Short mmCIF file of C-alpha atoms and ligand atoms in Angstrom, two decimals:
data_model
loop_
_atom_site.label_atom_id
_atom_site.label_comp_id
_atom_site.label_asym_id
_atom_site.label_seq_id
_atom_site.Cartn_x
_atom_site.Cartn_y
_atom_site.Cartn_z
CA MET Y 144 1.77 -24.69 -19.14
CA GLU Y 145 1.64 -21.73 -21.56
CA GLN Y 146 1.50 -18.48 -19.75
CA ARG Y 147 -1.48 -16.50 -21.05
CA LEU Y 148 -1.48 -12.72 -20.65
CA LEU Y 149 -4.35 -11.53 -18.41
CA GLY Y 150 -5.91 -8.15 -17.75
CA ALA Y 151 -6.53 -6.34 -14.40
CA LEU Y 152 -8.83 -3.39 -13.79
CA GLU Y 153 -8.79 -1.71 -10.36
CA ALA Y 154 -11.79 0.46 -10.74
CA GLY Y 155 -11.72 3.31 -8.31
CA GLY Y 156 -13.76 6.47 -7.80
CA THR Y 157 -10.92 8.82 -8.92
CA LYS Y 158 -8.87 6.52 -11.18
CA MET Y 159 -8.91 3.38 -13.11
CA ALA Y 160 -5.72 1.32 -12.76
CA CYS Y 161 -5.40 -0.82 -15.72
CA ALA Y 162 -2.75 -3.52 -16.11
CA THR Y 163 -1.67 -6.69 -17.95
CA GLY Y 164 0.19 -9.45 -16.34
CA TYR Y 165 0.32 -13.14 -15.56
CA ALA Y 166 -1.30 -15.64 -13.30
CA ASN Y 167 1.79 -15.63 -11.04
CA GLY Y 168 1.07 -11.97 -10.16
CA THR Y 169 3.60 -10.46 -12.47
CA VAL Y 170 2.55 -7.00 -13.79
CA ILE Y 171 3.81 -6.42 -17.28
CA GLU Y 172 2.33 -3.05 -18.31
CA CYS Y 173 0.02 -0.60 -16.53
CA THR Y 174 -1.68 2.76 -16.81
CA GLU Y 175 -4.04 4.92 -15.04
CA ILE Y 176 -7.15 6.45 -16.55
CA PRO Y 177 -9.02 9.18 -14.58
CA THR Y 178 -12.57 8.35 -13.57
CA THR Y 179 -14.80 10.85 -15.28
CA GLU Y 180 -18.22 10.27 -16.89
CA PRO Y 181 -19.05 6.57 -16.87
CA ALA Y 182 -19.37 6.00 -20.66
CA GLU Y 183 -16.21 7.96 -21.47
CA THR Y 184 -14.24 6.19 -18.88
CA ALA Y 185 -15.48 2.73 -19.90
CA ALA Y 186 -14.48 3.55 -23.56
CA ALA Y 187 -11.04 4.65 -22.49
CA ILE Y 188 -10.56 1.43 -20.62
CA VAL Y 189 -11.76 -0.64 -23.49
CA ASP Y 190 -9.54 1.28 -25.92
CA TRP Y 191 -6.51 0.56 -23.56
CA PHE Y 192 -7.17 -3.23 -23.41
CA SER Y 193 -8.22 -3.76 -26.97
CA ASP Y 194 -4.84 -4.24 -28.49
CA LYS Y 195 -3.18 -5.94 -25.37
CA GLY Y 196 -4.29 -9.50 -26.37
CA ALA Y 197 -5.36 -10.53 -22.67
CA ALA Y 198 -7.21 -13.82 -22.50
CA ALA Y 199 -9.47 -12.65 -19.61
CA LEU Y 200 -9.98 -9.58 -17.27
CA GLY Y 201 -10.41 -9.24 -13.59
CA ILE Y 202 -12.30 -6.22 -12.42
CA GLY Y 203 -12.29 -4.98 -8.80
CA ALA Y 204 -14.75 -2.21 -8.58
CA PHE Y 205 -15.67 0.59 -6.17
CA GLY Y 206 -18.86 0.05 -4.29
CA PRO Y 207 -21.44 -0.51 -3.52
CA THR Y 208 -21.72 -2.81 -6.49
CA ALA Y 209 -23.68 -5.93 -7.42
CA VAL Y 210 -21.21 -8.91 -7.19
CA ASP Y 211 -23.71 -11.77 -7.23
CA PRO Y 212 -23.85 -13.34 -10.84
CA ALA Y 213 -27.47 -14.29 -10.01
CA SER Y 214 -28.48 -10.59 -9.40
CA PRO Y 215 -30.24 -8.76 -12.33
CA ARG Y 216 -27.90 -5.95 -11.44
CA PHE Y 217 -24.68 -7.90 -11.61
CA GLY Y 218 -21.82 -5.90 -12.58
CA GLN Y 219 -23.60 -2.49 -12.01
CA ILE Y 220 -22.43 0.22 -9.61
CA LEU Y 221 -25.14 0.78 -7.08
CA GLU Y 222 -26.14 3.73 -4.84
CA THR Y 223 -22.86 5.55 -4.98
CA PRO Y 224 -22.61 9.26 -4.02
CA LYS Y 225 -21.09 9.58 -7.43
CA THR Y 226 -24.58 9.94 -8.94
CA ALA Y 227 -23.46 9.75 -12.64
CA TRP Y 228 -22.35 6.19 -11.87
CA ARG Y 229 -25.36 5.06 -10.12
CA TYR Y 230 -26.72 1.84 -11.90
CA PHE Y 231 -23.97 1.95 -14.54
CA ASN Y 232 -23.24 -1.41 -15.94
CA LEU Y 233 -19.50 -1.31 -15.49
CA LEU Y 234 -19.02 -5.01 -16.18
CA GLY Y 235 -21.19 -5.14 -19.32
CA SER Y 236 -19.83 -2.00 -20.79
CA ILE Y 237 -16.30 -3.43 -20.69
CA ALA Y 238 -16.73 -7.26 -20.97
CA GLY Y 239 -19.18 -6.75 -24.00
CA PRO Y 240 -16.88 -4.82 -26.33
CA LEU Y 241 -13.70 -6.79 -25.21
CA GLY Y 242 -15.32 -10.17 -25.63
CA ILE Y 243 -13.28 -12.01 -23.15
CA PRO Y 244 -14.08 -13.76 -19.84
CA CYS Y 245 -14.37 -11.25 -16.93
CA GLY Y 246 -14.21 -11.93 -13.19
CA TYR Y 247 -15.94 -9.26 -11.16
CA ASP Y 248 -15.80 -8.36 -7.49
CA THR Y 249 -15.31 -5.35 -5.14
CA ASP Y 250 -12.00 -3.53 -5.13
CA VAL Y 251 -11.34 -4.46 -1.63
CA ASN Y 252 -12.28 -8.18 -2.09
CA ALA Y 253 -9.78 -8.11 -5.03
CA ALA Y 254 -7.07 -6.69 -2.78
CA CYS Y 255 -7.89 -9.21 -0.11
CA LEU Y 256 -7.54 -12.00 -2.83
CA GLY Y 257 -4.21 -10.33 -3.92
CA GLU Y 258 -2.78 -10.61 -0.39
CA ALA Y 259 -4.17 -14.09 -0.10
CA SER Y 260 -2.78 -15.28 -3.40
CA PHE Y 261 0.66 -13.53 -3.51
CA GLY Y 262 1.12 -11.54 -0.23
CA CYS Y 263 1.30 -11.97 3.53
CA ALA Y 264 -1.88 -13.94 3.66
CA LYS Y 265 -0.81 -16.52 1.19
CA GLY Y 266 -2.00 -19.94 2.11
CA LEU Y 267 -4.55 -18.57 4.66
CA SER Y 268 -8.22 -19.53 4.18
CA SER Y 269 -9.57 -16.50 6.14
CA ALA Y 270 -8.41 -12.96 5.96
CA VAL Y 271 -9.76 -9.29 6.24
CA TYR Y 272 -8.18 -6.55 4.01
CA LEU Y 273 -9.03 -3.09 5.09
CA THR Y 274 -8.23 0.02 3.07
CA ILE Y 275 -8.21 3.44 4.65
CA GLY Y 276 -7.99 6.39 2.24
CA THR Y 277 -10.58 8.86 0.96
CA GLY Y 278 -12.98 6.10 2.22
CA VAL Y 279 -12.78 3.04 4.21
CA GLY Y 280 -13.61 -0.48 2.75
CA ALA Y 281 -13.13 -4.02 3.69
CA GLY Y 282 -12.64 -7.21 1.69
CA VAL Y 283 -13.22 -10.58 3.56
CA MET Y 284 -12.29 -13.98 2.70
CA VAL Y 285 -13.83 -16.78 4.70
CA ASN Y 286 -12.96 -20.51 4.20
CA GLY Y 287 -11.21 -19.57 0.90
CA GLN Y 288 -14.23 -17.62 -0.54
CA LEU Y 289 -14.55 -13.96 -0.97
CA LEU Y 290 -17.50 -13.04 1.14
CA HIS Y 291 -20.63 -11.58 -0.68
CA GLY Y 292 -23.77 -12.42 1.28
CA MET Y 293 -26.81 -10.20 0.29
CA LEU Y 294 -24.44 -7.56 -1.24
CA HIS Y 295 -20.94 -7.55 0.07
CA PRO Y 296 -19.32 -6.51 3.37
CA GLU Y 297 -19.39 -2.64 4.03
CA ALA Y 298 -17.25 -2.96 7.07
CA GLY Y 299 -15.81 0.44 6.64
CA HIS Y 300 -18.99 1.78 8.07
CA VAL Y 301 -19.08 -0.16 11.38
CA LEU Y 302 -20.09 2.01 14.23
CA VAL Y 303 -17.49 2.94 16.77
CA CYS Y 304 -17.74 4.74 20.08
CA ARG Y 305 -16.73 8.49 20.02
CA ASP Y 306 -13.48 9.33 21.80
CA PRO Y 307 -14.38 12.26 24.19
CA ARG Y 308 -11.32 14.11 23.05
CA ASP Y 309 -12.54 14.22 19.37
CA THR Y 310 -13.06 17.77 18.16
CA ILE Y 311 -14.68 16.80 14.81
CA GLY Y 312 -18.14 18.09 15.81
CA GLU Y 313 -21.53 16.44 15.63
CA HIS Y 314 -21.19 15.22 12.03
CA SER Y 315 -18.27 13.19 10.91
CA GLY Y 316 -16.96 12.90 7.22
CA CYS Y 317 -19.57 10.29 6.25
CA PRO Y 318 -22.80 11.66 4.98
CA TYR Y 319 -24.76 8.71 6.39
CA HIS Y 320 -23.29 8.13 9.82
CA ASP Y 321 -21.97 10.48 12.58
CA ASN Y 322 -20.07 7.58 14.20
CA CYS Y 323 -18.81 5.22 11.70
CA LEU Y 324 -15.17 4.18 11.13
CA GLU Y 325 -15.02 5.82 7.72
CA GLY Y 326 -16.51 9.06 8.88
CA LEU Y 327 -14.02 9.48 11.69
CA ILE Y 328 -10.75 8.29 10.16
CA ALA Y 329 -10.88 8.60 6.39
CA GLY Y 330 -9.70 11.60 4.46
CA PRO Y 331 -12.76 13.72 4.59
CA GLY Y 332 -13.16 13.26 8.40
CA VAL Y 333 -9.51 14.04 8.93
CA LYS Y 334 -9.80 17.12 6.94
CA LYS Y 335 -12.77 18.18 8.75
CA ARG Y 336 -11.31 17.70 12.08
CA TRP Y 337 -7.87 19.21 11.41
CA GLY Y 338 -8.45 22.22 9.21
CA GLY Y 339 -8.02 20.56 5.86
CA LYS Y 340 -4.81 18.56 6.62
CA ARG Y 341 -4.22 15.17 5.33
CA ALA Y 342 -3.41 12.28 7.60
CA SER Y 343 0.03 12.06 6.21
CA GLU Y 344 0.70 15.60 7.42
CA LEU Y 345 -0.33 14.69 10.90
CA ALA Y 346 1.81 11.50 11.07
CA GLY Y 347 4.22 13.02 13.53
CA ASP Y 348 1.42 14.39 15.89
CA PRO Y 349 1.06 11.71 18.57
CA GLU Y 350 -2.30 13.01 19.88
CA ALA Y 351 -3.72 12.80 16.35
CA MET Y 352 -2.39 9.34 15.74
CA ASP Y 353 -3.54 8.11 19.01
CA LEU Y 354 -7.08 9.31 18.18
CA LEU Y 355 -7.24 7.72 14.74
CA ALA Y 356 -5.57 4.43 15.95
CA GLY Y 357 -8.17 4.31 18.72
CA TYR Y 358 -11.06 4.23 16.25
CA LEU Y 359 -9.18 1.75 14.07
CA ALA Y 360 -8.62 -0.55 16.94
CA GLN Y 361 -12.30 -0.66 17.80
CA ALA Y 362 -13.05 -1.77 14.24
CA LEU Y 363 -10.25 -4.33 14.26
CA VAL Y 364 -11.69 -5.91 17.32
CA THR Y 365 -15.21 -6.06 15.64
CA TYR Y 366 -13.59 -7.74 12.58
CA THR Y 367 -11.75 -10.10 14.72
CA LEU Y 368 -14.80 -11.04 16.76
CA CYS Y 369 -17.14 -11.34 13.80
CA TYR Y 370 -15.19 -12.72 10.92
CA SER Y 371 -12.44 -14.71 12.89
CA PRO Y 372 -9.93 -13.92 10.19
CA LYS Y 373 -6.40 -15.42 10.44
CA LYS Y 374 -4.83 -12.17 9.44
CA ILE Y 375 -5.95 -8.57 9.01
CA ILE Y 376 -4.04 -6.57 6.45
CA VAL Y 377 -4.44 -2.78 6.39
CA GLY Y 378 -3.72 -0.73 3.34
CA GLY Y 379 -4.68 2.68 1.70
CA GLY Y 380 -3.09 6.06 1.95
CA VAL Y 381 -3.95 6.85 5.51
CA ALA Y 382 -2.63 3.60 6.78
CA ASP Y 383 0.49 3.62 4.45
CA HIS Y 384 1.71 7.09 5.44
CA THR Y 385 1.04 7.07 9.13
CA PRO Y 386 1.89 4.78 12.06
CA ILE Y 387 -1.78 3.97 12.96
CA VAL Y 388 -1.49 0.21 12.26
CA PRO Y 389 1.19 -0.50 14.66
CA LEU Y 390 -0.54 1.87 17.27
CA ALA Y 391 -4.01 0.29 16.59
CA ARG Y 392 -2.48 -3.20 17.09
CA LYS Y 393 -1.60 -2.64 20.58
CA LYS Y 394 -4.95 -0.85 21.42
CA ALA Y 395 -6.87 -3.77 19.79
CA ALA Y 396 -4.97 -6.25 22.07
CA ASP Y 397 -5.95 -4.12 25.01
CA LEU Y 398 -9.65 -3.92 24.00
CA LEU Y 399 -9.79 -7.72 23.42
CA ASN Y 400 -8.40 -7.99 26.99
CA GLY Y 401 -7.34 -11.62 26.71
CA TYR Y 402 -10.78 -12.81 25.73
CA LEU Y 403 -9.57 -14.83 22.71
CA VAL Y 404 -6.71 -17.10 22.95
CA THR Y 405 -5.20 -18.13 19.56
CA PRO Y 406 -1.70 -18.66 18.12
CA GLU Y 407 -2.56 -15.84 15.78
CA LEU Y 408 -3.39 -13.36 18.52
CA ASP Y 409 -0.40 -14.40 20.58
CA ASP Y 410 1.62 -12.98 17.71
CA ILE Y 411 -0.32 -9.79 17.20
CA ASP Y 412 2.51 -8.09 15.29
CA SER Y 413 1.98 -10.69 12.57
CA TYR Y 414 -1.85 -10.73 12.87
CA ILE Y 415 -2.67 -6.99 12.28
CA VAL Y 416 -0.26 -5.87 9.45
CA ASN Y 417 0.38 -3.22 6.78
CA ASN Y 418 -0.21 -4.45 3.13
CA SER Y 419 2.72 -6.49 1.85
CA LEU Y 420 2.52 -5.86 -1.90
CA ASP Y 421 3.64 -2.25 -2.07
CA GLY Y 422 0.15 -1.00 -3.11
CA LYS Y 423 -0.18 -3.57 -5.91
CA GLN Y 424 -2.45 -5.97 -3.91
CA GLY Y 425 -5.55 -4.74 -5.86
CA VAL Y 426 -4.20 -5.15 -9.34
CA MET Y 427 -2.57 -8.52 -8.45
CA GLY Y 428 -5.90 -9.64 -7.04
CA CYS Y 429 -7.49 -8.67 -10.37
CA LEU Y 430 -5.08 -10.79 -12.12
CA GLU Y 431 -6.12 -13.81 -10.00
CA LEU Y 432 -9.87 -12.89 -10.65
CA ALA Y 433 -8.92 -13.05 -14.38
CA ARG Y 434 -7.21 -16.39 -14.00
CA ARG Y 435 -10.23 -17.83 -12.20
CA ALA Y 436 -12.57 -16.42 -14.96
CA LEU Y 437 -10.50 -18.07 -17.60
CA GLU Y 438 -10.70 -21.40 -15.90
CA ALA Y 439 -14.36 -21.11 -15.01
ZN1 ZN N 244 -20.65 5.76 7.28
#
């Protein structure tokens, strides 16, 4: 079969990763465009793709965003703290001018799809992909379908129990919740607690890592119990540049306390893992979204 060039757009709150590639996940060309004003950013994206000749585009967008094609807001960014982007029609402003089929989902669902199509979750029908960076987000695949529901999972904001050792103060790094995972372990919460430091600067601090891994473990247990995934993959800067994933793995096993007995949990080192695609899981998942849009 002829290989058709596909486009991928990983639309983030600070940068837009644009790429071309093929349905087998090969990335041919890529660039990054800073996320500024919506119209200006969308125009720069359209400009980059306009002479590439991609047959379809897959977009993985920062959320919350409307991913249900039946929704009147399909393709719009929703109630984001980035107010200029609120209700901006990201999909329409790019798909319209390019005039090619476009697949659209959340950035984390796209990354989950990337790992399930090309990475460590290949062949698995159910998986959770968690990213921990400036925020926390989760993509969820259940029975081969990316989970949407009424909106899409926002499992980065699951509530966790405060560790009594935590010095972060009453309010966490999340403006909505004092005790959610994102507020306690993402970049802003880390900076608030440790005098402006980044998680990567604290990677050698056993107490700091123990605290963060404890919160992550609580969330991993929740995902395990609620989504019953066959694998949980953790990416993002905080996870990539610290040992919190292996630390949280052991704590999650302790918290589960033998309640679930499955072959996957028997091999927990292969069950809770770091991302396997070297940070490209989002872009590669967008290529798969593009392939699906072309076939639809
Ligand atoms: Zn929150």
